[in-house]
mmCIF file of C-alpha atoms in Angstrom:
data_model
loop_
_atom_site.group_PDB
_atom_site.id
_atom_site.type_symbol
_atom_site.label_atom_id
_atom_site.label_comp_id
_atom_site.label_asym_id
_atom_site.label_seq_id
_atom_site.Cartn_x
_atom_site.Cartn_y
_atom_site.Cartn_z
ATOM 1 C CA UNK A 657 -26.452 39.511 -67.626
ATOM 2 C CA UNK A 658 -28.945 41.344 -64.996
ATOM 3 C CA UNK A 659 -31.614 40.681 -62.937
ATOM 4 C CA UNK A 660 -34.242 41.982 -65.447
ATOM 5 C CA UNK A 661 -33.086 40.473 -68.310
ATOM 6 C CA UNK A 662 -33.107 37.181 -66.464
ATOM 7 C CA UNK A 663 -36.003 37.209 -65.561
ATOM 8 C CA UNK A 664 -37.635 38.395 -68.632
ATOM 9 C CA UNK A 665 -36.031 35.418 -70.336
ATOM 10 C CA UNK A 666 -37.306 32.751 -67.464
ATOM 11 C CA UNK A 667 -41.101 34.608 -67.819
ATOM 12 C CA UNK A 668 -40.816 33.975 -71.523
ATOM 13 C CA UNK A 669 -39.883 30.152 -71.293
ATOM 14 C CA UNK A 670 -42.660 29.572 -69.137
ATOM 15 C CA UNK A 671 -45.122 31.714 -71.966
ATOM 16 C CA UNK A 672 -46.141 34.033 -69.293
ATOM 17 C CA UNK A 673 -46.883 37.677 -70.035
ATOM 18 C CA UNK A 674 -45.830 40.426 -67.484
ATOM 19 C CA UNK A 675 -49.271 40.969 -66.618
ATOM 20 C CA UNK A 676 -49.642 37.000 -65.405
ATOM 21 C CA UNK A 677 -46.525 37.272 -63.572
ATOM 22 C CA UNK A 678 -47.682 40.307 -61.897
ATOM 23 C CA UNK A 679 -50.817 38.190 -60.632
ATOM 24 C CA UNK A 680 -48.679 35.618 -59.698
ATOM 25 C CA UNK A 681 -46.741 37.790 -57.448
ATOM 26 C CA UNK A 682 -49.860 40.023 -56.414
ATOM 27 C CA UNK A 683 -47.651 43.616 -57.592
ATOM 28 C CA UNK A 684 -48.668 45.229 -60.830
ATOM 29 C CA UNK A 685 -47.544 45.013 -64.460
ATOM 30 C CA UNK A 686 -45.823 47.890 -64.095
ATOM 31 C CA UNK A 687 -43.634 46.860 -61.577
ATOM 32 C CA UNK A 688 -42.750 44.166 -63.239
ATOM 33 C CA UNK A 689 -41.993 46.270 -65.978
ATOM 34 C CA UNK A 690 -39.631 48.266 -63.971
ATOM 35 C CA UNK A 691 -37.856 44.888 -63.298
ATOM 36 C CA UNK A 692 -37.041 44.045 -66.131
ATOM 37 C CA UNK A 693 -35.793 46.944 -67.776
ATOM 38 C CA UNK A 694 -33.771 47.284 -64.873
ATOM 39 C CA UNK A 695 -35.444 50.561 -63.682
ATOM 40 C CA UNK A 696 -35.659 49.061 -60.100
ATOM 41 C CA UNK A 697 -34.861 45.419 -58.571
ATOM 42 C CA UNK A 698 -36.552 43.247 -56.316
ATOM 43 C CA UNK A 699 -35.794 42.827 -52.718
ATOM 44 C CA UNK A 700 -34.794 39.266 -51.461
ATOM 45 C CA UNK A 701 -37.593 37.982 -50.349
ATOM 46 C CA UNK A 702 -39.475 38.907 -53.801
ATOM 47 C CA UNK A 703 -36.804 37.126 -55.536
ATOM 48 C CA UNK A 704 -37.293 34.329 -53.312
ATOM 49 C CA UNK A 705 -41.352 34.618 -54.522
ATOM 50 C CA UNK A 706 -40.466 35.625 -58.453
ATOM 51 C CA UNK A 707 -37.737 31.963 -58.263
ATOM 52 C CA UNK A 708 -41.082 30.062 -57.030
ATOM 53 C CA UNK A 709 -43.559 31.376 -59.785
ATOM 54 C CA UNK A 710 -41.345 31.058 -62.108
ATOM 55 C CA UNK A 711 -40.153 27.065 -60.719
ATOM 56 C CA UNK A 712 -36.724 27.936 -61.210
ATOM 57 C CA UNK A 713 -33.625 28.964 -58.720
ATOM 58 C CA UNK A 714 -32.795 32.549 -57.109
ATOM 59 C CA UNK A 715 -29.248 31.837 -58.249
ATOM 60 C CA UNK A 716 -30.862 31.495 -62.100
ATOM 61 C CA UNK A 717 -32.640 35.416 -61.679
ATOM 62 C CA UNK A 718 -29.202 36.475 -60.340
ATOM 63 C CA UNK A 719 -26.596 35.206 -62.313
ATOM 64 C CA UNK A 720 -28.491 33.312 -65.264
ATOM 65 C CA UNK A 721 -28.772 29.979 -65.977
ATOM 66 C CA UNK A 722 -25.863 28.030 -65.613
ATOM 67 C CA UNK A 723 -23.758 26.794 -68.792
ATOM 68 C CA UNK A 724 -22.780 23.596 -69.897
ATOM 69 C CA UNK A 725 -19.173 22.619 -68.456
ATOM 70 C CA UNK A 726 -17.416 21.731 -71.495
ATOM 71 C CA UNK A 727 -15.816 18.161 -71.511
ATOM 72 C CA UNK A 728 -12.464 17.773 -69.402
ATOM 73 C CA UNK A 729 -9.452 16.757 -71.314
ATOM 74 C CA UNK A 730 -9.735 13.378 -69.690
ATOM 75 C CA UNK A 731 -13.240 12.871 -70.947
ATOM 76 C CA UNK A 732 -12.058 13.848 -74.772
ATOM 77 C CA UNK A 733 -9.079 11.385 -74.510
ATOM 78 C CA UNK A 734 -11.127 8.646 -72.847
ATOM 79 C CA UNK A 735 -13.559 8.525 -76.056
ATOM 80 C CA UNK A 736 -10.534 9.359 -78.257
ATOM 81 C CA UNK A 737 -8.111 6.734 -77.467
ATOM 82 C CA UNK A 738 -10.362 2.968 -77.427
ATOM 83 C CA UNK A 739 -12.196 4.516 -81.001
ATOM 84 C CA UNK A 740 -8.496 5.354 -82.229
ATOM 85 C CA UNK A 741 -7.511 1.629 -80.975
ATOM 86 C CA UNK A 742 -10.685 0.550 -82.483
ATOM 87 C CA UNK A 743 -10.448 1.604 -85.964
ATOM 88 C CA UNK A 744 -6.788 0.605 -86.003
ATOM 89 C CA UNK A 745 -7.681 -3.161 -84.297
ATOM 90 C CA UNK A 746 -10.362 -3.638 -87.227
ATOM 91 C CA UNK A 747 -8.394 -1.945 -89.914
ATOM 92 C CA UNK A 748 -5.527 -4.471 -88.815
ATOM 93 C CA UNK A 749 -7.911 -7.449 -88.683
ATOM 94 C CA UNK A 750 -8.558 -7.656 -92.484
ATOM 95 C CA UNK A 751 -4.202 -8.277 -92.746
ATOM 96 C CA UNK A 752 -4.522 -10.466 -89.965
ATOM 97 C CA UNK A 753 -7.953 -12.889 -90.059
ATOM 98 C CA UNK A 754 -6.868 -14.305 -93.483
ATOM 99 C CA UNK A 755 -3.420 -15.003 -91.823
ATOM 100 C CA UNK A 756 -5.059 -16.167 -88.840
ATOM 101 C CA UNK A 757 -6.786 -18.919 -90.877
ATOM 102 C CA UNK A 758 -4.047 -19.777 -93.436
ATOM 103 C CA UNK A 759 -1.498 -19.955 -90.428
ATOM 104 C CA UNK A 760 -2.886 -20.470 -87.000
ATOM 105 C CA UNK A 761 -5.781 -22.876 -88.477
ATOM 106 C CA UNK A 762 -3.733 -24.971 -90.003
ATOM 107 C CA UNK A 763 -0.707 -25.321 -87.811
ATOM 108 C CA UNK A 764 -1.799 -24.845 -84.220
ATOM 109 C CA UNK A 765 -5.395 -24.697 -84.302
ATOM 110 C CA UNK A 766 -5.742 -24.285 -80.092
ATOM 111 C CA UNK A 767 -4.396 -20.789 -81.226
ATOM 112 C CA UNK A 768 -6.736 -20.035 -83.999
ATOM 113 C CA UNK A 769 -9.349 -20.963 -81.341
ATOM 114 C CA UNK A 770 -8.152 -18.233 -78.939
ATOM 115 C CA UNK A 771 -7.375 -15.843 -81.485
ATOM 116 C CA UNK A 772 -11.207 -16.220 -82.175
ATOM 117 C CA UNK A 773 -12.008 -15.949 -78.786
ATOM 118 C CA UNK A 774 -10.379 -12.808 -78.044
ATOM 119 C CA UNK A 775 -10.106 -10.856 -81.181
ATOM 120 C CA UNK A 776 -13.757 -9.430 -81.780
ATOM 121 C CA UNK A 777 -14.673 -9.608 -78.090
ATOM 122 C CA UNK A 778 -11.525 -7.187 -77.970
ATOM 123 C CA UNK A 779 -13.093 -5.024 -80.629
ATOM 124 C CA UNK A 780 -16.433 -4.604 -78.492
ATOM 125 C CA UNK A 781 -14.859 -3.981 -75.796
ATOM 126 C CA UNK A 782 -13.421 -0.661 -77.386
ATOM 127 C CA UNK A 783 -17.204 -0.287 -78.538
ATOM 128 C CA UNK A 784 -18.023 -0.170 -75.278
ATOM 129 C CA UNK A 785 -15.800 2.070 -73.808
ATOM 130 C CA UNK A 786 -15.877 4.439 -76.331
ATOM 131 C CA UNK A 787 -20.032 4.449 -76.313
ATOM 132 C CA UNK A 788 -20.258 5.213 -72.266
ATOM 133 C CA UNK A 789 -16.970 8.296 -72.795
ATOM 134 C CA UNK A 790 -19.164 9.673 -75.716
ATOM 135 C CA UNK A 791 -22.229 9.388 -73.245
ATOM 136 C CA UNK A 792 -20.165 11.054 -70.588
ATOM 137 C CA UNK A 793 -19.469 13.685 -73.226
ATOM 138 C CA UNK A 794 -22.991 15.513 -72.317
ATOM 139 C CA UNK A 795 -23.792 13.431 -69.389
ATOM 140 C CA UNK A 796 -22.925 15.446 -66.919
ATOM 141 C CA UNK A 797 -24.801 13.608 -63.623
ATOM 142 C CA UNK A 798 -22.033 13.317 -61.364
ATOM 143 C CA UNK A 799 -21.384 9.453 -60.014
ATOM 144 C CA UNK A 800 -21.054 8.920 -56.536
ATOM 145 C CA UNK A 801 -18.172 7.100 -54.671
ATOM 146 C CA UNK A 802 -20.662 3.440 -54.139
ATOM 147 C CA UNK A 803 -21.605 3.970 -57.898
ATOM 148 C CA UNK A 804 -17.935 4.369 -59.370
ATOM 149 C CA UNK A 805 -16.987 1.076 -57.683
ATOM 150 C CA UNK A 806 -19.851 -0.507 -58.508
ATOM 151 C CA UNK A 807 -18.729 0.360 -62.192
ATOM 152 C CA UNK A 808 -14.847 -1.231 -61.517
ATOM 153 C CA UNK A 809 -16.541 -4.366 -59.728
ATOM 154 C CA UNK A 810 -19.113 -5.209 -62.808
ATOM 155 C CA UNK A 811 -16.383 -4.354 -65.251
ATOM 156 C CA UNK A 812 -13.676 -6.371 -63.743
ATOM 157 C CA UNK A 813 -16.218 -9.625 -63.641
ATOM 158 C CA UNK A 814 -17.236 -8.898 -66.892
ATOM 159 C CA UNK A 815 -13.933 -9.055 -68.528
ATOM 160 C CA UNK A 816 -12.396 -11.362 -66.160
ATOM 161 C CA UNK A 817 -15.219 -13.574 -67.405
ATOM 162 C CA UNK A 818 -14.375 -12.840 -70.646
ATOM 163 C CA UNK A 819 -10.414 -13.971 -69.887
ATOM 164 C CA UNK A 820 -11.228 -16.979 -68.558
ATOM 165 C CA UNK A 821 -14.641 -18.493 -70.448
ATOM 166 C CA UNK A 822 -12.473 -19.738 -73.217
ATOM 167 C CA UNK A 823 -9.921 -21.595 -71.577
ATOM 168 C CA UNK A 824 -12.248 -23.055 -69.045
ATOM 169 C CA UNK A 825 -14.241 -24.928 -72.196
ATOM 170 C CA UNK A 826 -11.041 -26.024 -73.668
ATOM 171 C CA UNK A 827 -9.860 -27.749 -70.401
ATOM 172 C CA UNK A 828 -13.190 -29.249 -69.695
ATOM 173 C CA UNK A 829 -13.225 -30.444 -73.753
ATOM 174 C CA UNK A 830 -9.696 -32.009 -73.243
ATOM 175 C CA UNK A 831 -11.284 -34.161 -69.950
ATOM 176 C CA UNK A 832 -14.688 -35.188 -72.315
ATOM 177 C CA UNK A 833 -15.840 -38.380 -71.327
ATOM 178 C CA UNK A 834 -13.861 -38.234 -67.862
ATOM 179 C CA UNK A 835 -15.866 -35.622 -66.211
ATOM 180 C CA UNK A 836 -19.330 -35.377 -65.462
ATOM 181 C CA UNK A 837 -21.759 -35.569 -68.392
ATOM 182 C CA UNK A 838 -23.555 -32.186 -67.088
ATOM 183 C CA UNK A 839 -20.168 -30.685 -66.899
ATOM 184 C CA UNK A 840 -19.539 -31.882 -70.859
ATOM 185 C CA UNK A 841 -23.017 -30.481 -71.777
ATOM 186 C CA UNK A 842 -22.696 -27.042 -70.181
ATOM 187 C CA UNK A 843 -18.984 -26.951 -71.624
ATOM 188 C CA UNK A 844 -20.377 -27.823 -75.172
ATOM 189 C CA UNK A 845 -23.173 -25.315 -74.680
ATOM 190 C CA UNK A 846 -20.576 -22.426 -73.849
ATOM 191 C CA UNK A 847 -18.523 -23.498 -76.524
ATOM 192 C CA UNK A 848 -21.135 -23.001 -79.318
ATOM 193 C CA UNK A 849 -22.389 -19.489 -77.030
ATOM 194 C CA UNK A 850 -19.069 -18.367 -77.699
ATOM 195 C CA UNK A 851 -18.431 -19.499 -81.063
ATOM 196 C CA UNK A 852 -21.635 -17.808 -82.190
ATOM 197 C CA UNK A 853 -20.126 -15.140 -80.769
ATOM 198 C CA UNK A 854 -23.507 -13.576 -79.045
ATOM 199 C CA UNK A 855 -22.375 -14.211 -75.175
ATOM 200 C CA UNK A 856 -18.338 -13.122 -75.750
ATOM 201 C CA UNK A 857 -19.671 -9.719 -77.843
ATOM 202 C CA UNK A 858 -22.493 -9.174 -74.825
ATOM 203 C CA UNK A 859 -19.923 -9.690 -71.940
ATOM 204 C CA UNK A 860 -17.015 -7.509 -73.522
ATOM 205 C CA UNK A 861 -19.092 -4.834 -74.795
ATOM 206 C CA UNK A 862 -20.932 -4.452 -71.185
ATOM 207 C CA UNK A 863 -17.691 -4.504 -69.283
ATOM 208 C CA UNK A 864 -16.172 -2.094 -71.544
ATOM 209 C CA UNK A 865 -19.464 0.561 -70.893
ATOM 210 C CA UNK A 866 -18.836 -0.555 -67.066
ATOM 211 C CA UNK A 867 -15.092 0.552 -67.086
ATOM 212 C CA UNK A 868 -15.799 3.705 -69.620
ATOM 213 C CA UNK A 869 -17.799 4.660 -66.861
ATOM 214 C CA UNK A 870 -15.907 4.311 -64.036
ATOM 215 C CA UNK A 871 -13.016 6.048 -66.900
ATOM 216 C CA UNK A 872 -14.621 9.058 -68.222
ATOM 217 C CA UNK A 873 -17.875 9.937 -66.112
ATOM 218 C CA UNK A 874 -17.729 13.146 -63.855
ATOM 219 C CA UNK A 875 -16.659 12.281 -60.210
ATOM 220 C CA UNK A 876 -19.246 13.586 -57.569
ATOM 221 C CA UNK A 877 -17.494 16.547 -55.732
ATOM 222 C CA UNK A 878 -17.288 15.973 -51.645
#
């Protein structure tokens, strides 16, 4: 593309006619005529004056304006893979819940309860990785080194809350009526939070956006 028919198409998107432009840029319609059908070109420093009328970038008049990257192979396969393992996860859970129940429930119900505990906070934890790689799809912000690690350090609490919430309320269930009664009441509070399901769903499905982040989204060039 050239210089004139950049800058005819920058004039048009800000609904200026040649003869504004030329007022703009105190030169006459004519010459800015001559621009843009490439009769004659503008010297530096009128670029440098044509960029600020127009609020856009010398670099736009002179090459055009820049186009989209298209996603990276690592973006594609970072939405790809957790909505493949998604599908397949929930596809597999309506084989596997009525086993669950018939099986687990009935002979070893400690690992019904953490079958429950894990198994849909799994699923939205692929939700959320697979929402933030489809954001960084046509997000293309770079993120900077402090906000990359702040992604891996919120994602790693997240789900290492997530690992560890269940267990904790079984233990402190097994020593009910030996510890301490606010203990027991913040145990039986977590315990219906996470059977509802509400705070498991929240914390997997944030720390999978966290780590889909830090996965998929452009790295800030040094």
């Amino acid at each position: 593309m050239t210089i004139g028919s950049n800058l005819k198409k920058c004039r048009t998107a800000q609904g200026l006619t040649q003869e504004d432009l030329a007022q703009r840029l105190h030169v006459t319609r004519q010459t800015v005529s001559s621009w843009e059908r490439n009769n004659s070109h503008p010297d530096l420093d009128q670029l440098a004056d044509i960029a600020a009328a127009l609020d856009t970038e010398v670099t736009v008049l002179l090459y055009g304006p820049e186009r989209p990257a298209r996603p990276t192979r690592r973006q594609v396969l970072g939405a790809a893979v957790p909505a493949a393992l998604a599908v397949v996860l929930g596809a597999a859970g309506g084989w596997l819940t009525p086993w669950s129940k018939e099986t687990l429930l009935v002979h070893s119900p400690s690992a019904y309860y953490y079958w429950g505990s894990y198994y849909l906070p799994l699923l939205f934890l692929l939700l959320g990785l697979t929402l933030s790689a489809l954001a960084a799809l046509g997000w293309r912000r770079p993120l900077t080194r402090g906000q990359r690690r702040g992604c891996v350090v919120a994602g790693t609490v997240l789900v290492g809350v997530l690992a560890v919430l269940p267990p904790s309320i079984q233990l402190v269930g097994q020593a009910y009526g030996t510890a301490p009664a606010w203990l027991s009441q913040l145990a039986g509070w977590l315990l219906l939070a996470t059977y509802k399901g509400w705070l498991s769903y929240t914390l997997a499905l944030l720390g999978g956006v966290c780590w889909g982040l830090f996965l998929s989204g452009e790295r800030e060039r040094i």
